[in-house]
Amino acid sequence: MAPLNVNNWKEAFTIVGDVKCKLLLWILHNDSIGYGKLGYTITIRVWKISERNSKNHLSEKRTKTTTGNLSFAEVEEILTQENQGVKPPADVIWLLEHTTQNNKGVLQWKDESRSKEIHVQKQRIKELQETREEITKQLQEAEERKSKQLEQQREDMQRSMEEMKQQLL
């Protein structure tokens, strides 16, 4: 379909007719085909993602990294390989990605406020996860003790009933 040189939908409708306008509207509203900035065909959904990413790139909430173009997942994979397959915690990866060492060997944040704030949040999440795991472990152990205790009581009750039965006979 050739591009239309029109100012509004009403003009387009008069030129191409009802069916083609409805088809074009359907395409535009159903994430089918759009036209990219660089002249290639992309989906509307991909276009929206690209627009969002562009806005995020210019955002004040953006953080600076020290690992270049490597993604968080790539850094995680490299560190895991270096640690004989042991996956490092997210806060350790974040620290590595967002700090450098000065000439005195002291860690410095690449961008002081945002990266440090996120690192503190990641540490807090890690602490909460560890606390949850500890509580879960304690609950499981308590449940196992209670289960053993109930089993012991059941066995004792069974023995007592057998003894009573023997006495009656």
PDB file of C-alpha atoms in Angstrom:
ATOM      1  CA  MET A   1       0.000   0.000   0.000  1.00  0.00           C
ATOM      2  CA  ALA A   2       1.497   3.351  -1.047  1.00  0.00           C
ATOM      3  CA  PRO A   3       1.737   6.176   1.510  1.00  0.00           C
ATOM      4  CA  LEU A   4      -1.171   8.613   1.554  1.00  0.00           C
ATOM      5  CA  ASN A   5      -0.597  12.330   1.564  1.00  0.00           C
ATOM      6  CA  VAL A   6      -3.603  13.329   3.710  1.00  0.00           C
ATOM      7  CA  ASN A   7      -4.240  15.592   6.685  1.00  0.00           C
ATOM      8  CA  ASN A   8      -6.770  13.473   8.573  1.00  0.00           C
ATOM      9  CA  TRP A   9      -8.599  10.147   8.669  1.00  0.00           C
ATOM     10  CA  LYS A  10     -11.627  11.553   6.862  1.00  0.00           C
ATOM     11  CA  GLU A  11      -9.511  12.364   3.792  1.00  0.00           C
ATOM     12  CA  ALA A  12      -7.868   8.958   3.932  1.00  0.00           C
ATOM     13  CA  PHE A  13     -11.273   7.303   4.136  1.00  0.00           C
ATOM     14  CA  THR A  14     -12.511   9.088   1.016  1.00  0.00           C
ATOM     15  CA  ILE A  15      -9.405   8.048  -0.951  1.00  0.00           C
ATOM     16  CA  VAL A  16      -8.972   4.377   0.037  1.00  0.00           C
ATOM     17  CA  GLY A  17     -12.403   3.440   1.249  1.00  0.00           C
ATOM     18  CA  ASP A  18     -13.915   1.941   4.363  1.00  0.00           C
ATOM     19  CA  VAL A  19     -12.232  -1.498   4.307  1.00  0.00           C
ATOM     20  CA  LYS A  20      -8.661  -0.264   3.892  1.00  0.00           C
ATOM     21  CA  CYS A  21      -9.086   2.425   6.603  1.00  0.00           C
ATOM     22  CA  LYS A  22     -10.478  -0.115   9.033  1.00  0.00           C
ATOM     23  CA  LEU A  23      -7.594  -2.452   8.194  1.00  0.00           C
ATOM     24  CA  LEU A  24      -5.046   0.328   8.733  1.00  0.00           C
ATOM     25  CA  LEU A  25      -6.652   1.317  12.041  1.00  0.00           C
ATOM     26  CA  TRP A  26      -6.702  -2.325  13.110  1.00  0.00           C
ATOM     27  CA  ILE A  27      -2.993  -2.686  12.263  1.00  0.00           C
ATOM     28  CA  LEU A  28      -2.070   0.456  14.195  1.00  0.00           C
ATOM     29  CA  HIS A  29      -4.107  -0.523  17.258  1.00  0.00           C
ATOM     30  CA  ASN A  30      -3.064  -4.185  17.318  1.00  0.00           C
ATOM     31  CA  ASP A  31       0.706  -3.825  17.485  1.00  0.00           C
ATOM     32  CA  SER A  32       1.238  -5.151  13.999  1.00  0.00           C
ATOM     33  CA  ILE A  33       3.335  -2.922  11.791  1.00  0.00           C
ATOM     34  CA  GLY A  34       4.913   0.498  12.304  1.00  0.00           C
ATOM     35  CA  TYR A  35       7.726   2.409  10.657  1.00  0.00           C
ATOM     36  CA  GLY A  36      11.007   2.796  12.544  1.00  0.00           C
ATOM     37  CA  LYS A  37      13.165   5.896  12.880  1.00  0.00           C
ATOM     38  CA  LEU A  38      15.893   4.328  10.766  1.00  0.00           C
ATOM     39  CA  GLY A  39      13.578   3.389   7.913  1.00  0.00           C
ATOM     40  CA  TYR A  40      12.922  -0.272   8.722  1.00  0.00           C
ATOM     41  CA  THR A  41       9.680  -1.969   9.590  1.00  0.00           C
ATOM     42  CA  ILE A  42       9.158  -2.816  13.278  1.00  0.00           C
ATOM     43  CA  THR A  43       6.227  -3.689  15.490  1.00  0.00           C
ATOM     44  CA  ILE A  44       4.449  -0.942  17.406  1.00  0.00           C
ATOM     45  CA  ARG A  45       5.256  -2.812  20.620  1.00  0.00           C
ATOM     46  CA  VAL A  46       8.991  -2.745  19.833  1.00  0.00           C
ATOM     47  CA  TRP A  47       8.688   0.935  18.924  1.00  0.00           C
ATOM     48  CA  LYS A  48       7.115   1.677  22.317  1.00  0.00           C
ATOM     49  CA  ILE A  49       9.860  -0.272  24.098  1.00  0.00           C
ATOM     50  CA  SER A  50      12.482   1.662  22.153  1.00  0.00           C
ATOM     51  CA  GLU A  51      10.866   4.974  23.103  1.00  0.00           C
ATOM     52  CA  ARG A  52      10.759   3.929  26.775  1.00  0.00           C
ATOM     53  CA  ASN A  53      14.402   2.873  26.686  1.00  0.00           C
ATOM     54  CA  SER A  54      15.391   6.188  25.119  1.00  0.00           C
ATOM     55  CA  LYS A  55      13.610   8.082  27.893  1.00  0.00           C
ATOM     56  CA  ASN A  56      15.249   5.884  30.532  1.00  0.00           C
ATOM     57  CA  HIS A  57      18.653   6.499  28.969  1.00  0.00           C
ATOM     58  CA  LEU A  58      18.228  10.234  29.525  1.00  0.00           C
ATOM     59  CA  SER A  59      16.632   9.821  32.948  1.00  0.00           C
ATOM     60  CA  GLU A  60      18.007  11.314  36.163  1.00  0.00           C
ATOM     61  CA  LYS A  61      17.522   7.915  37.804  1.00  0.00           C
ATOM     62  CA  ARG A  62      20.123   6.351  35.522  1.00  0.00           C
ATOM     63  CA  THR A  63      23.267   4.981  37.165  1.00  0.00           C
ATOM     64  CA  LYS A  64      26.803   4.863  35.811  1.00  0.00           C
ATOM     65  CA  THR A  65      28.645   1.560  35.601  1.00  0.00           C
ATOM     66  CA  THR A  66      32.323   0.671  35.546  1.00  0.00           C
ATOM     67  CA  THR A  67      31.911  -2.495  33.456  1.00  0.00           C
ATOM     68  CA  GLY A  68      31.336  -0.854  30.077  1.00  0.00           C
ATOM     69  CA  ASN A  69      28.725  -2.460  27.853  1.00  0.00           C
ATOM     70  CA  LEU A  70      28.469  -5.658  29.878  1.00  0.00           C
ATOM     71  CA  SER A  71      25.004  -6.336  31.241  1.00  0.00           C
ATOM     72  CA  PHE A  72      24.315  -7.336  34.847  1.00  0.00           C
ATOM     73  CA  ALA A  73      23.738 -10.926  33.662  1.00  0.00           C
ATOM     74  CA  GLU A  74      27.039 -11.000  31.751  1.00  0.00           C
ATOM     75  CA  VAL A  75      28.983  -9.708  34.763  1.00  0.00           C
ATOM     76  CA  GLU A  76      27.198 -12.288  36.926  1.00  0.00           C
ATOM     77  CA  GLU A  77      28.172 -15.073  34.510  1.00  0.00           C
ATOM     78  CA  ILE A  78      31.836 -13.960  34.421  1.00  0.00           C
ATOM     79  CA  LEU A  79      32.007 -13.798  38.225  1.00  0.00           C
ATOM     80  CA  THR A  80      30.322 -17.190  38.527  1.00  0.00           C
ATOM     81  CA  GLN A  81      32.902 -18.747  36.201  1.00  0.00           C
ATOM     82  CA  GLU A  82      35.741 -17.100  38.131  1.00  0.00           C
ATOM     83  CA  ASN A  83      34.282 -18.485  41.398  1.00  0.00           C
ATOM     84  CA  GLN A  84      34.184 -22.137  40.218  1.00  0.00           C
ATOM     85  CA  GLY A  85      30.453 -21.998  39.530  1.00  0.00           C
ATOM     86  CA  VAL A  86      29.414 -20.217  42.737  1.00  0.00           C
ATOM     87  CA  LYS A  87      26.987 -17.426  41.879  1.00  0.00           C
ATOM     88  CA  PRO A  88      27.777 -14.165  43.710  1.00  0.00           C
ATOM     89  CA  PRO A  89      24.991 -12.242  45.463  1.00  0.00           C
ATOM     90  CA  ALA A  90      23.360  -9.361  43.570  1.00  0.00           C
ATOM     91  CA  ASP A  91      24.751  -6.736  45.953  1.00  0.00           C
ATOM     92  CA  VAL A  92      28.314  -7.930  45.286  1.00  0.00           C
ATOM     93  CA  ILE A  93      27.777  -7.718  41.523  1.00  0.00           C
ATOM     94  CA  TRP A  94      26.260  -4.255  41.916  1.00  0.00           C
ATOM     95  CA  LEU A  95      29.219  -3.128  44.002  1.00  0.00           C
ATOM     96  CA  LEU A  96      31.654  -4.391  41.369  1.00  0.00           C
ATOM     97  CA  GLU A  97      29.704  -2.744  38.532  1.00  0.00           C
ATOM     98  CA  HIS A  98      29.381   0.671  40.189  1.00  0.00           C
ATOM     99  CA  THR A  99      32.651   1.245  42.045  1.00  0.00           C
ATOM    100  CA  THR A 100      36.288   1.819  41.197  1.00  0.00           C
ATOM    101  CA  GLN A 101      39.395   1.865  43.336  1.00  0.00           C
ATOM    102  CA  ASN A 102      41.196   5.160  43.755  1.00  0.00           C
ATOM    103  CA  ASN A 103      45.005   5.383  43.899  1.00  0.00           C
ATOM    104  CA  LYS A 104      44.871   4.560  47.635  1.00  0.00           C
ATOM    105  CA  GLY A 105      42.932   1.351  47.000  1.00  0.00           C
ATOM    106  CA  VAL A 106      39.693   2.718  48.479  1.00  0.00           C
ATOM    107  CA  LEU A 107      36.416   1.928  46.694  1.00  0.00           C
ATOM    108  CA  GLN A 108      34.638   4.926  45.217  1.00  0.00           C
ATOM    109  CA  TRP A 109      31.127   5.014  43.771  1.00  0.00           C
ATOM    110  CA  LYS A 110      30.964   5.895  40.077  1.00  0.00           C
ATOM    111  CA  ASP A 111      27.913   8.036  40.777  1.00  0.00           C
ATOM    112  CA  GLU A 112      27.647   8.641  44.500  1.00  0.00           C
ATOM    113  CA  SER A 113      23.974   8.983  45.313  1.00  0.00           C
ATOM    114  CA  ARG A 114      21.899   6.663  43.116  1.00  0.00           C
ATOM    115  CA  SER A 115      24.280   3.679  42.884  1.00  0.00           C
ATOM    116  CA  LYS A 116      25.007   3.747  46.606  1.00  0.00           C
ATOM    117  CA  GLU A 117      21.288   3.977  47.438  1.00  0.00           C
ATOM    118  CA  ILE A 118      20.487   0.976  45.246  1.00  0.00           C
ATOM    119  CA  HIS A 119      23.395  -0.981  46.753  1.00  0.00           C
ATOM    120  CA  VAL A 120      22.031  -0.362  50.259  1.00  0.00           C
ATOM    121  CA  GLN A 121      18.593  -1.538  49.077  1.00  0.00           C
ATOM    122  CA  LYS A 122      20.113  -4.694  47.565  1.00  0.00           C
ATOM    123  CA  GLN A 123      21.944  -5.408  50.824  1.00  0.00           C
ATOM    124  CA  ARG A 124      18.680  -4.965  52.744  1.00  0.00           C
ATOM    125  CA  ILE A 125      16.901  -7.348  50.372  1.00  0.00           C
ATOM    126  CA  LYS A 126      19.696  -9.888  50.857  1.00  0.00           C
ATOM    127  CA  GLU A 127      19.396  -9.570  54.658  1.00  0.00           C
ATOM    128  CA  LEU A 128      15.621 -10.015  54.483  1.00  0.00           C
ATOM    129  CA  GLN A 129      16.014 -13.093  52.271  1.00  0.00           C
ATOM    130  CA  GLU A 130      18.543 -14.594  54.689  1.00  0.00           C
ATOM    131  CA  THR A 131      16.224 -13.863  57.622  1.00  0.00           C
ATOM    132  CA  ARG A 132      13.317 -15.471  55.768  1.00  0.00           C
ATOM    133  CA  GLU A 133      15.433 -18.548  55.004  1.00  0.00           C
ATOM    134  CA  GLU A 134      16.498 -18.830  58.663  1.00  0.00           C
ATOM    135  CA  ILE A 135      12.906 -18.506  59.884  1.00  0.00           C
ATOM    136  CA  THR A 136      11.766 -21.082  57.310  1.00  0.00           C
ATOM    137  CA  LYS A 137      14.504 -23.462  58.478  1.00  0.00           C
ATOM    138  CA  GLN A 138      13.506 -22.960  62.135  1.00  0.00           C
ATOM    139  CA  LEU A 139       9.848 -23.603  61.292  1.00  0.00           C
ATOM    140  CA  GLN A 140      10.728 -26.782  59.403  1.00  0.00           C
ATOM    141  CA  GLU A 141      12.840 -28.022  62.306  1.00  0.00           C
ATOM    142  CA  ALA A 142      10.030 -27.253  64.763  1.00  0.00           C
ATOM    143  CA  GLU A 143       7.566 -29.052  62.514  1.00  0.00           C
ATOM    144  CA  GLU A 144       9.848 -32.100  62.334  1.00  0.00           C
ATOM    145  CA  ARG A 145      10.232 -32.149  66.147  1.00  0.00           C
ATOM    146  CA  LYS A 146       6.468 -31.880  66.590  1.00  0.00           C
ATOM    147  CA  SER A 147       5.902 -34.632  64.039  1.00  0.00           C
ATOM    148  CA  LYS A 148       8.371 -36.935  65.851  1.00  0.00           C
ATOM    149  CA  GLN A 149       6.759 -36.087  69.175  1.00  0.00           C
ATOM    150  CA  LEU A 150       3.294 -36.926  67.846  1.00  0.00           C
ATOM    151  CA  GLU A 151       4.597 -40.169  66.348  1.00  0.00           C
ATOM    152  CA  GLN A 152       6.142 -41.100  69.700  1.00  0.00           C
ATOM    153  CA  GLN A 153       2.844 -40.328  71.488  1.00  0.00           C
ATOM    154  CA  ARG A 154       0.974 -42.463  68.965  1.00  0.00           C
ATOM    155  CA  GLU A 155       3.376 -45.351  69.500  1.00  0.00           C
ATOM    156  CA  ASP A 156       3.107 -44.998  73.298  1.00  0.00           C
ATOM    157  CA  MET A 157      -0.691 -44.965  73.033  1.00  0.00           C
ATOM    158  CA  GLN A 158      -0.594 -48.044  70.820  1.00  0.00           C
ATOM    159  CA  ARG A 159       1.619 -49.880  73.336  1.00  0.00           C
ATOM    160  CA  SER A 160      -0.658 -48.907  76.218  1.00  0.00           C
ATOM    161  CA  MET A 161      -3.693 -50.165  74.350  1.00  0.00           C
ATOM    162  CA  GLU A 162      -1.900 -53.464  73.591  1.00  0.00           C
ATOM    163  CA  GLU A 163      -0.986 -53.833  77.285  1.00  0.00           C
ATOM    164  CA  MET A 164      -4.595 -53.180  78.338  1.00  0.00           C
ATOM    165  CA  LYS A 165      -5.821 -55.672  75.806  1.00  0.00           C
ATOM    166  CA  GLN A 166      -3.389 -58.317  77.146  1.00  0.00           C
ATOM    167  CA  GLN A 167      -4.519 -57.639  80.695  1.00  0.00           C
ATOM    168  CA  LEU A 168      -8.163 -58.085  79.773  1.00  0.00           C
ATOM    169  CA  LEU A 169      -7.530 -61.415  78.095  1.00  0.00           C
TER     170      LEU A 169
END
